[in-house]
mmCIF file of C-alpha atoms in Angstrom:
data_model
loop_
_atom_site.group_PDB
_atom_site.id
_atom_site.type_symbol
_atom_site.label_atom_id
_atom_site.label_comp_id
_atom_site.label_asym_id
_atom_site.label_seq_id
_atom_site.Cartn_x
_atom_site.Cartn_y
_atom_site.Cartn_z
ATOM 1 C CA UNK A 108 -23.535 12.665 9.135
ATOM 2 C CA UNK A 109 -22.745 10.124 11.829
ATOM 3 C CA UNK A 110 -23.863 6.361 12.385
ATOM 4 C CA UNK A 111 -23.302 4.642 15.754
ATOM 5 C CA UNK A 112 -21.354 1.487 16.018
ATOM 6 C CA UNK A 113 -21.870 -0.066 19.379
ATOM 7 C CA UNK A 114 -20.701 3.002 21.567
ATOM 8 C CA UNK A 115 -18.379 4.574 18.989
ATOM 9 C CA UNK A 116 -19.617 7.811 16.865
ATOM 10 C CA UNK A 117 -18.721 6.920 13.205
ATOM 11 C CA UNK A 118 -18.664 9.823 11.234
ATOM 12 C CA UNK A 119 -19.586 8.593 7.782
ATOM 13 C CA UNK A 120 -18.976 11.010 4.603
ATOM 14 C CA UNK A 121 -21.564 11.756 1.804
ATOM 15 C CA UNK A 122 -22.032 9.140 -0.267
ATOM 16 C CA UNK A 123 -21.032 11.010 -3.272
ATOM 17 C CA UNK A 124 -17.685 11.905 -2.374
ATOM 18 C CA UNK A 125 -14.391 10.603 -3.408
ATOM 19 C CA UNK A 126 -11.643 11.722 -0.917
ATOM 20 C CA UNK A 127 -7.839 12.967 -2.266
ATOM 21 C CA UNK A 128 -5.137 13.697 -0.185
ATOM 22 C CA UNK A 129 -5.590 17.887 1.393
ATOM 23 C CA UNK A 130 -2.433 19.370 0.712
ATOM 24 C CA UNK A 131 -3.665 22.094 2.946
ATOM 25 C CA UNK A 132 -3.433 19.391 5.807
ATOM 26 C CA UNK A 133 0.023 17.966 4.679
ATOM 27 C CA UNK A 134 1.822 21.291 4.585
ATOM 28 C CA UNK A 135 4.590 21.989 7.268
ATOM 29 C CA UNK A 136 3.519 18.501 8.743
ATOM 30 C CA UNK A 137 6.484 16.419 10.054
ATOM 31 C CA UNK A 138 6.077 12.796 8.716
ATOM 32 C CA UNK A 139 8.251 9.756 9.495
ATOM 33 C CA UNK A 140 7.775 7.538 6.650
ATOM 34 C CA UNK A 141 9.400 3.986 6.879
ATOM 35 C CA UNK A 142 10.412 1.851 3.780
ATOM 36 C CA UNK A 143 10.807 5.045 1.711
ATOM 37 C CA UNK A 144 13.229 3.594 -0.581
ATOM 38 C CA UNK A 145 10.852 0.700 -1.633
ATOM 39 C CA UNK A 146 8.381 0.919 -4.296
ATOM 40 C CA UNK A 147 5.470 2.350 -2.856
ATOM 41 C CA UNK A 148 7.427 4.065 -0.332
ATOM 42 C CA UNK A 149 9.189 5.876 -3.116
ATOM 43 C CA UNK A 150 5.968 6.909 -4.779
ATOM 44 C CA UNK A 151 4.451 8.173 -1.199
ATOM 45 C CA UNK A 152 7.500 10.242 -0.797
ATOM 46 C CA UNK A 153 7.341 11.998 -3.626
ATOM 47 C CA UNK A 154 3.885 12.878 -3.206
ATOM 48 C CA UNK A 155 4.066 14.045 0.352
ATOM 49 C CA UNK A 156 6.799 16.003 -0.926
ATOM 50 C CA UNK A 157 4.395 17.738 -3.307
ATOM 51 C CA UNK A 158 2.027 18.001 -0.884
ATOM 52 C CA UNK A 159 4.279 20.366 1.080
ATOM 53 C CA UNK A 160 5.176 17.891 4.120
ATOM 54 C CA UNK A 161 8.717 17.945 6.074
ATOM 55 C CA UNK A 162 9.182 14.341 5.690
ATOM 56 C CA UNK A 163 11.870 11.892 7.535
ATOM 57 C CA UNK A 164 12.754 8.737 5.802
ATOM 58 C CA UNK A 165 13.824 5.340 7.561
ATOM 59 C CA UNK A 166 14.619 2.658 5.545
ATOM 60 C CA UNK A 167 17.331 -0.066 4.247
ATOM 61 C CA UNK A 168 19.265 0.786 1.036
ATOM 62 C CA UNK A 169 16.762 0.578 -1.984
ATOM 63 C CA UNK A 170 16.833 -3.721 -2.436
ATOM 64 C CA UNK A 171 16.246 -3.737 -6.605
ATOM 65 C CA UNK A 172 18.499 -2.255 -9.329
ATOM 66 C CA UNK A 173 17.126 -0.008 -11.068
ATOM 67 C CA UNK A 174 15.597 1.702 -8.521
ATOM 68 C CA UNK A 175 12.324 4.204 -8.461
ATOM 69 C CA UNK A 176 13.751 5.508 -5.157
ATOM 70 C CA UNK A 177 17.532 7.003 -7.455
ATOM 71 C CA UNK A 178 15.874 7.517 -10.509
ATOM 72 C CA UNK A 179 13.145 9.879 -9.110
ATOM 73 C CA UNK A 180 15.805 11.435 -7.162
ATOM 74 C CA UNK A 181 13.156 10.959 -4.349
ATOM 75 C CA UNK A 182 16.287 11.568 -1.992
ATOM 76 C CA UNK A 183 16.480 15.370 -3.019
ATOM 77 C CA UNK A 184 13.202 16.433 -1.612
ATOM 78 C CA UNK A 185 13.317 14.398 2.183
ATOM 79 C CA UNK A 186 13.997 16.539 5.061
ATOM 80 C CA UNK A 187 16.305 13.486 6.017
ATOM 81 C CA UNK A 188 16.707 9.924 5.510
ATOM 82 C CA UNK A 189 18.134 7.361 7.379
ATOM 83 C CA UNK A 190 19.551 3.615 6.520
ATOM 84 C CA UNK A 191 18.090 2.079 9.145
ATOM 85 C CA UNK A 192 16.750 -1.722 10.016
ATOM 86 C CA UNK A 193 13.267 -2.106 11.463
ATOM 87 C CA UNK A 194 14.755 -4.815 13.309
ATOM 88 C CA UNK A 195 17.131 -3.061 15.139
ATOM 89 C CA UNK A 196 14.884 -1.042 18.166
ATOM 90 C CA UNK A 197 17.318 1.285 19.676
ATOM 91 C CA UNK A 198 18.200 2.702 16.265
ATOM 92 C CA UNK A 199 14.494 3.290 15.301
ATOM 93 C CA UNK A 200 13.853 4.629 18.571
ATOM 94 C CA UNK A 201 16.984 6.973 18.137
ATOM 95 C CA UNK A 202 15.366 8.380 14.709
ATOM 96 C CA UNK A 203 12.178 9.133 15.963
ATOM 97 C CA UNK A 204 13.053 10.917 19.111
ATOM 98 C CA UNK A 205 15.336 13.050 16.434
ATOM 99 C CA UNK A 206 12.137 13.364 14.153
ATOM 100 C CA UNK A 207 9.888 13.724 16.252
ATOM 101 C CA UNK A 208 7.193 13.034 13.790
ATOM 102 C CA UNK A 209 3.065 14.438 13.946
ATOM 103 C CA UNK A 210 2.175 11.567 11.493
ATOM 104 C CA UNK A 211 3.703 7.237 11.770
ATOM 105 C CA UNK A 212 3.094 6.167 7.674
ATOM 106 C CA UNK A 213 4.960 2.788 8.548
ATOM 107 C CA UNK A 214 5.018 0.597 4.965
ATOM 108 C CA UNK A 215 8.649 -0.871 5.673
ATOM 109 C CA UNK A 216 8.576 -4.600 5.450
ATOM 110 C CA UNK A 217 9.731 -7.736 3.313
ATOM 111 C CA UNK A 218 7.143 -7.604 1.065
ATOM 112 C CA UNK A 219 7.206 -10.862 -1.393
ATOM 113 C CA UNK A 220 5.277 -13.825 -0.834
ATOM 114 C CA UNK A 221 8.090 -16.085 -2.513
ATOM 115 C CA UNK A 222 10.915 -14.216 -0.441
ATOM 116 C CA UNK A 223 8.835 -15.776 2.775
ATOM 117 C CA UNK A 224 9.391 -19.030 1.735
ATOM 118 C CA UNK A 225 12.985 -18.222 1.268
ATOM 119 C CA UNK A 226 13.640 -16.704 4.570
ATOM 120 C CA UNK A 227 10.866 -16.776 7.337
ATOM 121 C CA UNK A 228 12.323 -16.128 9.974
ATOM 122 C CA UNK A 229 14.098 -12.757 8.258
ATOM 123 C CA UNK A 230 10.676 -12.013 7.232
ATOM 124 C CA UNK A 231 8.387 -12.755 10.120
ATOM 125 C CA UNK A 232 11.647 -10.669 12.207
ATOM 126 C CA UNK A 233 10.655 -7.782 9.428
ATOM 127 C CA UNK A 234 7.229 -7.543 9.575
ATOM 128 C CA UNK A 235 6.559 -8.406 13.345
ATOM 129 C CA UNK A 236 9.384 -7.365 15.146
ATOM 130 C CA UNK A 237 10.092 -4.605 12.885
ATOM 131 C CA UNK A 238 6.514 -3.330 13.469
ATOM 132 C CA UNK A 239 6.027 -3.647 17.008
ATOM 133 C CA UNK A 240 9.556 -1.530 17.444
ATOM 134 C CA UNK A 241 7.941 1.144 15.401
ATOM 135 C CA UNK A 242 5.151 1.465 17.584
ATOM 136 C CA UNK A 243 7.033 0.972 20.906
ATOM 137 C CA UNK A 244 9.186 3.965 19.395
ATOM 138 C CA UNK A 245 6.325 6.325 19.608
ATOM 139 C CA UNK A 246 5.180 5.702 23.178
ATOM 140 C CA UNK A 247 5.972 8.871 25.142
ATOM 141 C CA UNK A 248 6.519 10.753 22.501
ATOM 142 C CA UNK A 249 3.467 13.601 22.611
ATOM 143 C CA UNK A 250 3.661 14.999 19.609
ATOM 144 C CA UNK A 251 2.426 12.309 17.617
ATOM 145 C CA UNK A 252 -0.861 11.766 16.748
ATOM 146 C CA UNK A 253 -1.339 9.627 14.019
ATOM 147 C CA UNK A 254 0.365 5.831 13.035
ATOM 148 C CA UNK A 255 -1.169 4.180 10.202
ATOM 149 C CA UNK A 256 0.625 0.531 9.413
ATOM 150 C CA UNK A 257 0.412 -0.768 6.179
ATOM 151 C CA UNK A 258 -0.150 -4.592 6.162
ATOM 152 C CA UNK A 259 -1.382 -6.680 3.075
ATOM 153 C CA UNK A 260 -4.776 -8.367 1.291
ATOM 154 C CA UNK A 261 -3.457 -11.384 2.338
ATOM 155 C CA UNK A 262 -3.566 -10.715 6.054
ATOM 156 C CA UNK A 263 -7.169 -12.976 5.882
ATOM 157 C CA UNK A 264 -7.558 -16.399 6.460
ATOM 158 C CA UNK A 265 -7.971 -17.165 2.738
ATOM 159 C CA UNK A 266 -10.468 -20.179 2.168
ATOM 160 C CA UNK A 267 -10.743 -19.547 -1.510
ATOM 161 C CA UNK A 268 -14.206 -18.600 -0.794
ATOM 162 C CA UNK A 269 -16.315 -16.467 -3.481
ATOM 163 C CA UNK A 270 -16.780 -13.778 -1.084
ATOM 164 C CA UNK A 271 -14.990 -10.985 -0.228
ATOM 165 C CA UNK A 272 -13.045 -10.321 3.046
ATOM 166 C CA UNK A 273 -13.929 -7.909 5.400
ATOM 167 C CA UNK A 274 -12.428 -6.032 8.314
ATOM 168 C CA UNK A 275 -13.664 -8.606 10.878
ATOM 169 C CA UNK A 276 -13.028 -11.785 9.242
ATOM 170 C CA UNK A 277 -10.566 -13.892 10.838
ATOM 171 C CA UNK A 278 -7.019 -13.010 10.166
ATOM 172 C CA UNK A 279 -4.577 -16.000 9.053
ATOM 173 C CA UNK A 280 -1.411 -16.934 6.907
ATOM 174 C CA UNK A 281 -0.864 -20.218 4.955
ATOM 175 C CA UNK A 282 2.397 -18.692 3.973
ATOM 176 C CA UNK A 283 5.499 -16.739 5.854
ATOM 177 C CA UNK A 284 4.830 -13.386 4.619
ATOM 178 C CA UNK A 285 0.559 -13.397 4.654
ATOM 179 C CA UNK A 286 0.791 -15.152 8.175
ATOM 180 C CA UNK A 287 3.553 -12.027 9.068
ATOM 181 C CA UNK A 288 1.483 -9.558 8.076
ATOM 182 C CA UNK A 289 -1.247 -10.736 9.590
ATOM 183 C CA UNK A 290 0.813 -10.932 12.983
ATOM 184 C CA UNK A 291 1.665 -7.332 12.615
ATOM 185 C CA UNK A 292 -1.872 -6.847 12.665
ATOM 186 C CA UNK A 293 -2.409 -7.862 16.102
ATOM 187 C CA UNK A 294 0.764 -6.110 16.801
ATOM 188 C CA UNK A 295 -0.675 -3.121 15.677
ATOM 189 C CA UNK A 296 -4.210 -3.782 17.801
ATOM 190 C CA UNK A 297 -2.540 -4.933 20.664
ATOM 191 C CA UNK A 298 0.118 -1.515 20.680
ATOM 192 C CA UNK A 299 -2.909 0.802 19.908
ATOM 193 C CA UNK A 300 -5.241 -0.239 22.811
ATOM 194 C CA UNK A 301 -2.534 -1.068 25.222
ATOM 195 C CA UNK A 302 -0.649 1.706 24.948
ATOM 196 C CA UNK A 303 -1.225 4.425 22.090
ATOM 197 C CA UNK A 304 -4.967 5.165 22.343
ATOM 198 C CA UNK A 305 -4.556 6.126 26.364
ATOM 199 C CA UNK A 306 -1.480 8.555 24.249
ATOM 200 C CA UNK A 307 -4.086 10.132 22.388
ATOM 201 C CA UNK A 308 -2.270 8.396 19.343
ATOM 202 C CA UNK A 309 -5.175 7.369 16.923
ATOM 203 C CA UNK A 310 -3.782 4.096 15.269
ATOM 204 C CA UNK A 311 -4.894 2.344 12.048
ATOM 205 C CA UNK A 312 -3.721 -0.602 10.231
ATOM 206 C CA UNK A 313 -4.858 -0.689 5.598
ATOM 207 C CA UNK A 314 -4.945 -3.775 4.046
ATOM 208 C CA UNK A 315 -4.150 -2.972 0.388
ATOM 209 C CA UNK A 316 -4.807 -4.737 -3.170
ATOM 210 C CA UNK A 317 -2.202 -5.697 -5.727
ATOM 211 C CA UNK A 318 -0.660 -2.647 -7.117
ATOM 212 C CA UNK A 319 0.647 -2.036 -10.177
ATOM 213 C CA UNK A 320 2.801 0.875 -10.989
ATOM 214 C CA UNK A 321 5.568 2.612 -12.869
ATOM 215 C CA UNK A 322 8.762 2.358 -11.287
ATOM 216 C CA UNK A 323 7.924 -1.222 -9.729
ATOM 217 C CA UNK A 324 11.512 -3.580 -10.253
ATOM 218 C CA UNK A 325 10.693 -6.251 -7.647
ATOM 219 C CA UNK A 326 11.516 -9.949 -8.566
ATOM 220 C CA UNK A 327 8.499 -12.203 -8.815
ATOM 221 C CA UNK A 328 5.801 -9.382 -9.783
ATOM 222 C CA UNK A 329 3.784 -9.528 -12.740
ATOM 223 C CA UNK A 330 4.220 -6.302 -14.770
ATOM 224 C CA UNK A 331 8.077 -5.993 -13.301
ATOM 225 C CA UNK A 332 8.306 -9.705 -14.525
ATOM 226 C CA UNK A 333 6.323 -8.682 -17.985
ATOM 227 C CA UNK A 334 8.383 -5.828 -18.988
ATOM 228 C CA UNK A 335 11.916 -7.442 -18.110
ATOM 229 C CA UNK A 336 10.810 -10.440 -20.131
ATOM 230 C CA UNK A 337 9.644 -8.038 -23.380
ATOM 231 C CA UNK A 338 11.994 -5.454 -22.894
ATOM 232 C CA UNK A 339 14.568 -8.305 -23.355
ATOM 233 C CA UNK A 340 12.857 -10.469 -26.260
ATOM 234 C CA UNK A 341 12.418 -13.319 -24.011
ATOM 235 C CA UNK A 342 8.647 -15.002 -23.588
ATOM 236 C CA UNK A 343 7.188 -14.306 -20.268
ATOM 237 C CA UNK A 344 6.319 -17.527 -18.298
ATOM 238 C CA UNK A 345 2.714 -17.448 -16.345
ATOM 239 C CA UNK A 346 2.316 -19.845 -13.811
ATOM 240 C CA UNK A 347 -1.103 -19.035 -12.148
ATOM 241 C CA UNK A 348 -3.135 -17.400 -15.378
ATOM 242 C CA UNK A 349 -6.200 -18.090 -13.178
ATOM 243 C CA UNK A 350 -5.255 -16.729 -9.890
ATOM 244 C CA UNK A 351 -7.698 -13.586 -8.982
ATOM 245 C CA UNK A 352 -6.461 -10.449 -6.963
ATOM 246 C CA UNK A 353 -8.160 -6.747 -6.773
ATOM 247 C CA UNK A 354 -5.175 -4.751 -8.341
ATOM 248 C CA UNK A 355 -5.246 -0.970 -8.862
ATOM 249 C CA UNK A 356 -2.375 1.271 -9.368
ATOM 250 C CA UNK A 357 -0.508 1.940 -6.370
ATOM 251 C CA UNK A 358 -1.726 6.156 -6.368
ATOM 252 C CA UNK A 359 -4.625 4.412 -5.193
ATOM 253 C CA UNK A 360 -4.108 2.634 -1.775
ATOM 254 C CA UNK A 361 -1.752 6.172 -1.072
ATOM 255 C CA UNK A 362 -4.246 8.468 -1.902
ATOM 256 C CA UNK A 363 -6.206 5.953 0.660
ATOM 257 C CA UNK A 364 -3.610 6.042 3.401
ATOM 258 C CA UNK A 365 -3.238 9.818 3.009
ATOM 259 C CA UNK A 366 -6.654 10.284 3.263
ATOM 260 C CA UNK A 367 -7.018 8.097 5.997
ATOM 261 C CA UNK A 368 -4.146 9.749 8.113
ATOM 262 C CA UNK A 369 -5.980 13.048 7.892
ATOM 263 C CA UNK A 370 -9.084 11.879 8.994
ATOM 264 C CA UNK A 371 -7.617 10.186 11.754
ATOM 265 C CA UNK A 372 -6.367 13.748 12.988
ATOM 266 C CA UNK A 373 -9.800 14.952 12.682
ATOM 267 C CA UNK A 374 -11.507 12.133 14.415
ATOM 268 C CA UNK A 375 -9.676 9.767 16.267
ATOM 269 C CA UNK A 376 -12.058 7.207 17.185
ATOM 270 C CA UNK A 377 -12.013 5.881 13.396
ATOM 271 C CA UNK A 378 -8.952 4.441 14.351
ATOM 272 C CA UNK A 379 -8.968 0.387 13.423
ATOM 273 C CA UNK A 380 -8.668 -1.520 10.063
ATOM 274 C CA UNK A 381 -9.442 -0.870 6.496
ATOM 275 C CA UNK A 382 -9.373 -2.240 3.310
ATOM 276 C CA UNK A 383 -8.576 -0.605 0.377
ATOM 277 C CA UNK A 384 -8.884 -1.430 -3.424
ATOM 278 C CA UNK A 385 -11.377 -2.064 -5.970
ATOM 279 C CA UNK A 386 -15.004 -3.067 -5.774
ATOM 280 C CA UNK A 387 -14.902 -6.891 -5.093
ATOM 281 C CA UNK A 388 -16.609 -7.641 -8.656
ATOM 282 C CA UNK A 389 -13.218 -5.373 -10.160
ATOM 283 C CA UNK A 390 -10.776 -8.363 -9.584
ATOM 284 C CA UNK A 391 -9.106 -9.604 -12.377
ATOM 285 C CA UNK A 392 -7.382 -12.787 -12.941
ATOM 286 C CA UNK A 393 -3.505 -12.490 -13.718
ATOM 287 C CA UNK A 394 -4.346 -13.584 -17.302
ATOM 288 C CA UNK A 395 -6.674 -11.373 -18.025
ATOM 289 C CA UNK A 396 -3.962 -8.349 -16.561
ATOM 290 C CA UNK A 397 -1.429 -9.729 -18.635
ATOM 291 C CA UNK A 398 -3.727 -9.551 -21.844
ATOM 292 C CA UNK A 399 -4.193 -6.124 -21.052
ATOM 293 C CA UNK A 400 -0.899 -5.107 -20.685
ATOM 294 C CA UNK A 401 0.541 -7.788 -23.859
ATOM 295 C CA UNK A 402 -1.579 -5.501 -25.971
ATOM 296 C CA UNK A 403 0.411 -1.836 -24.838
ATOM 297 C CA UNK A 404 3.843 -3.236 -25.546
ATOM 298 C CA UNK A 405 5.554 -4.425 -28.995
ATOM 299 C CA UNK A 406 7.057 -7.778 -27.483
ATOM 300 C CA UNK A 407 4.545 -9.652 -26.247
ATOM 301 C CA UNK A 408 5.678 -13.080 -25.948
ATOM 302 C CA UNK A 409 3.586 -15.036 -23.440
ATOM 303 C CA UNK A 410 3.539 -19.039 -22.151
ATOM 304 C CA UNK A 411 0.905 -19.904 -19.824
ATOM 305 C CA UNK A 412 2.286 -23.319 -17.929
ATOM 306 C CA UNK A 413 0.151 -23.615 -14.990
ATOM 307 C CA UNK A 414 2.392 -24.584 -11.666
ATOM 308 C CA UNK A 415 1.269 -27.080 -9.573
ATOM 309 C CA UNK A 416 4.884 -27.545 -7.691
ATOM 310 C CA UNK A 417 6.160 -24.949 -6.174
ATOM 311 C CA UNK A 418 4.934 -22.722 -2.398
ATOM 312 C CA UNK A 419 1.332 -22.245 -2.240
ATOM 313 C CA UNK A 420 -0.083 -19.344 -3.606
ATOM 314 C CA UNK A 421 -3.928 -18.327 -2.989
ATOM 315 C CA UNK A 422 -6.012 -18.617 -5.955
ATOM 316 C CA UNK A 423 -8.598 -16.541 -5.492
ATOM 317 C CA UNK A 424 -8.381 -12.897 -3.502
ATOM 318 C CA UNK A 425 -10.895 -10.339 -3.181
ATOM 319 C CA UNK A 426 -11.671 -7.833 -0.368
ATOM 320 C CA UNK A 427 -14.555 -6.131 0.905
ATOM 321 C CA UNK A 428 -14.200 -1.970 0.407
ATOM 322 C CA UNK A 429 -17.292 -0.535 1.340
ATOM 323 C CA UNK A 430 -16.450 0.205 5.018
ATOM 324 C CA UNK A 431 -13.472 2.508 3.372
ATOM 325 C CA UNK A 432 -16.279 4.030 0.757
ATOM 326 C CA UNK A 433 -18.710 4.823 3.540
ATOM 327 C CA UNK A 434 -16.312 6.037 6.278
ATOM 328 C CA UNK A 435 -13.460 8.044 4.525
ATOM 329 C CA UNK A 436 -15.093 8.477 1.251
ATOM 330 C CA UNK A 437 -12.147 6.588 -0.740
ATOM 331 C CA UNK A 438 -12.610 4.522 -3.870
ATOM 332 C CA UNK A 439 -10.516 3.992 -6.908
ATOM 333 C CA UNK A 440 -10.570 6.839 -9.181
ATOM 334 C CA UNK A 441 -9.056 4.659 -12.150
ATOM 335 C CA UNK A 442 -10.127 1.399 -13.361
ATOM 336 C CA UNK A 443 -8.120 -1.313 -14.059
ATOM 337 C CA UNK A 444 -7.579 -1.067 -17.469
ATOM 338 C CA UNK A 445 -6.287 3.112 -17.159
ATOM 339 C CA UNK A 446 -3.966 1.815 -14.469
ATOM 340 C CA UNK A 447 -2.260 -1.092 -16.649
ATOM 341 C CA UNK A 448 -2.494 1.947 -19.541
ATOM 342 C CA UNK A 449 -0.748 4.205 -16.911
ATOM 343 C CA UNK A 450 1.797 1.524 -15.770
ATOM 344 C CA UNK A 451 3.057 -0.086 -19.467
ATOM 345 C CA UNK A 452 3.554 3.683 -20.806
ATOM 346 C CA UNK A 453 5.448 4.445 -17.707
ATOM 347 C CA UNK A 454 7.741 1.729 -18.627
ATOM 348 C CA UNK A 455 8.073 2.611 -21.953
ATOM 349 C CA UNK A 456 8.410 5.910 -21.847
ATOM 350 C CA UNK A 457 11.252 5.252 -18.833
ATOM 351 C CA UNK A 458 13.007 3.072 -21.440
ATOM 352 C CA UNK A 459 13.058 5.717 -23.570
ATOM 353 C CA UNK A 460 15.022 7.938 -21.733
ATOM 354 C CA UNK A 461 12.150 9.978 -19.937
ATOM 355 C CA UNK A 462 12.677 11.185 -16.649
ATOM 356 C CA UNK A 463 11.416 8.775 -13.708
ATOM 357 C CA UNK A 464 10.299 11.601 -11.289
ATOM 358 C CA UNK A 465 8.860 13.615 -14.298
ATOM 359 C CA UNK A 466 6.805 10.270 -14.730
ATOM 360 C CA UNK A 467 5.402 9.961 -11.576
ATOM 361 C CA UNK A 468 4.495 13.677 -11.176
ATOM 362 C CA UNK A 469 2.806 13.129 -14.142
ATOM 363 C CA UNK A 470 0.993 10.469 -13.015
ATOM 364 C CA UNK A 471 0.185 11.733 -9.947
ATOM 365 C CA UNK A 472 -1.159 15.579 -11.453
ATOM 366 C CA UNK A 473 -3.313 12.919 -13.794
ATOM 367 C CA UNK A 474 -4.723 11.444 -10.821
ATOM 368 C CA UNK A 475 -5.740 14.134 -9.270
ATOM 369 C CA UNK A 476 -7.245 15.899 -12.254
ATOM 370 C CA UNK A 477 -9.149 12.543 -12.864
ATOM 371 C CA UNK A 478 -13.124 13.443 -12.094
ATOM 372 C CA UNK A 479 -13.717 11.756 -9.427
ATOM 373 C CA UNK A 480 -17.137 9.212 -10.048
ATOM 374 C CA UNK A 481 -19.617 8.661 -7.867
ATOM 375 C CA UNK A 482 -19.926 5.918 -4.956
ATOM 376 C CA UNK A 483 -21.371 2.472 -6.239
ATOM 377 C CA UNK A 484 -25.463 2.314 -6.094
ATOM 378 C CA UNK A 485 -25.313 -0.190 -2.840
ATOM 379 C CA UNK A 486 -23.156 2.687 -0.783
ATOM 380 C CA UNK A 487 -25.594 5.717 -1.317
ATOM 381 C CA UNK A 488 -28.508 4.346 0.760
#
């Protein structure tokens, strides 16, 4: 089926449908993934991998100790990886003439709100500069045809409004990292009708919910926080129990990117922004997360003290998904309270002594297995 949007064919999928990932599509595909050593980069390597893709990492040294990136051995299954800085051009530009990648994933970045505050310039360097060189890598380069950028939920201009963001809202920053990201936004535009499109490179930014996940280490993050604090004795210290985000686990927004990547080969023109996560009514408030995941682990110690010193943090943070449910035919496949299940037995079953990647493979083969529900009422019309 196809709707048009000014003079653009969208093709729109059934209503019914909820995409995953084709590993027919990913097979023998050459993929340059940046920031594999990160969190989610770690998790999107491994299932690439198992999708059958020839992926090339670039990337610094994983940041946080422990780290998903050794402990799933995610290393063992790359066709190569590189220690590499975004920031640095000529050596980006010297990895992906050597890759010479079909598919851009491009999810390196400084990716903490209160690491912003601590160094903007690094992190507006990371996220701008460090995008635009990716993209500026891939001009001339004819096999590629498909970059997707990975920015943030925060990209918006965040009013505290009780409405959901959408696509076109106005993009904004109060803070280093939200106004980066949303910088390397218009990098991303800006590269993609300048240059790429006229390349026949179809280019996409995703603008991604909280995640929560297994493997997650990351200073200042509420599960990673939660489980250090229990796993230690200690009481964990809340300082925004009201502050409302639309998490899901993180095999969400990568099913979501993987899904998006393939339709991009299919049908270029789709090329533009997205937002993934859950349906805007889904978001939870950090307390209520925390309650959920208090009641999966044996300490449990909690103090709520709310912070009113301190760098600004949005309050309230939901985004509008249905452009993503009508176009790709992507939606959440687990609901909040599976994926803080998911993520507080990965932990403890890591402490443990279980096997990270065995873990995640887990995870993922659960994912996929999950019956995928139908589209919300409002989409099927």
């Amino acid at each position: 089926m196809a709707k048009r949007s000014g003079a653009v064919e969208v093709l729109v999928m059934p209503a019914a449908v909820t995409a995953s990932p084709d590993a027919a599509f990913w097979r023998g595909k050459r993929v340059l993934l940046t920031g594999h050593t990160g969190f989610k980069g770690a998790w999107l390597a491994l299932w690439l991998q198992r999708l059958g893709a020839q992926v090339t990492g670039l990337a610094l040294p994983p940041g946080a100790e422990p780290a998903l990136y050794t402990l799933a051995r995610v290393g063992q299954g790359l066709h190569a990886s590189h220690q590499v800085d975004i920031r640095d051009a000529s050596a980006v530009a010297r990895v992906v003439r050597d890759a010479r990648p079909q598919l851009v994933l491009h999810l390196a970045a400084q990716a903490l709100v209160r690491a912003g505050y601590a160094d903007p310039l690094g992190t507006h360097a990371t996220n701008v500069m460090g995008t635009a060189h990716v993209l500026d890598a891939l001009r001339d380069q004819p096999q590629v045809r498909v970059a997707l950028v990975v920015t943030t939920d925060k990209v918006y201009r965040n009013r505290e409004w009780a409405y959901p963001y959408r696509e076109d809202d106005p993009l904004g920053g109060h803070d280093p990292y939200s106004a980066s990201k949303a910088a390397a936004e218009l990098v991303t535009a800006s590269y993609r009708d300048a240059f790429l499109a006229a390349q026949d490179v179809a280019v996409a930014s995703a603008r991604a919910g909280n995640v929560i996940g297994g493997g997650d280490w990351a200073a200042d993050r509420l599960l990673p926080d939660a489980v250090r604090a229990w796993s230690a004795g200690q009481t964990l210290h809340i300082r925004h129990p009201h502050a409302t985000r639309p998490w899901q686990h993180v095999i969400e927004p990568l099913a979501a990117y993987l899904c998006l990547a393939e339709r991009l080969w299919q049908a270029p023109q789709l090329a533009g922004a997205y937002n993934f996560g859950p349906l805007p009514h889904e978001a939870a408030s950090v307390g209520n997360v925390i309650k959920m995941a208090s009641s999966l682990y044996s300490a449990q110690a909690c103090s709520y003290e709310i912070e009113s010193a301190g760098p600004h943090e949005a309050g309230w943070l939901a985004l509008e998904t249905a452009l993503a449910r009508q176009v790709l035919g992507v939606a959440p496949r687990w609901p909040l309270a599976t994926a803080v299940a998911r993520t507080m037995n990965w932990y403890r079953a890591q402490a443990a002594g279980a096997d990270a990647r065995a873990l995640c493979l887990a995870d993922l083969q659960a994912w996929e297995e999950t019956q995928a529900t139908d589209m919300p009422a409002e989409d099927a019309a």
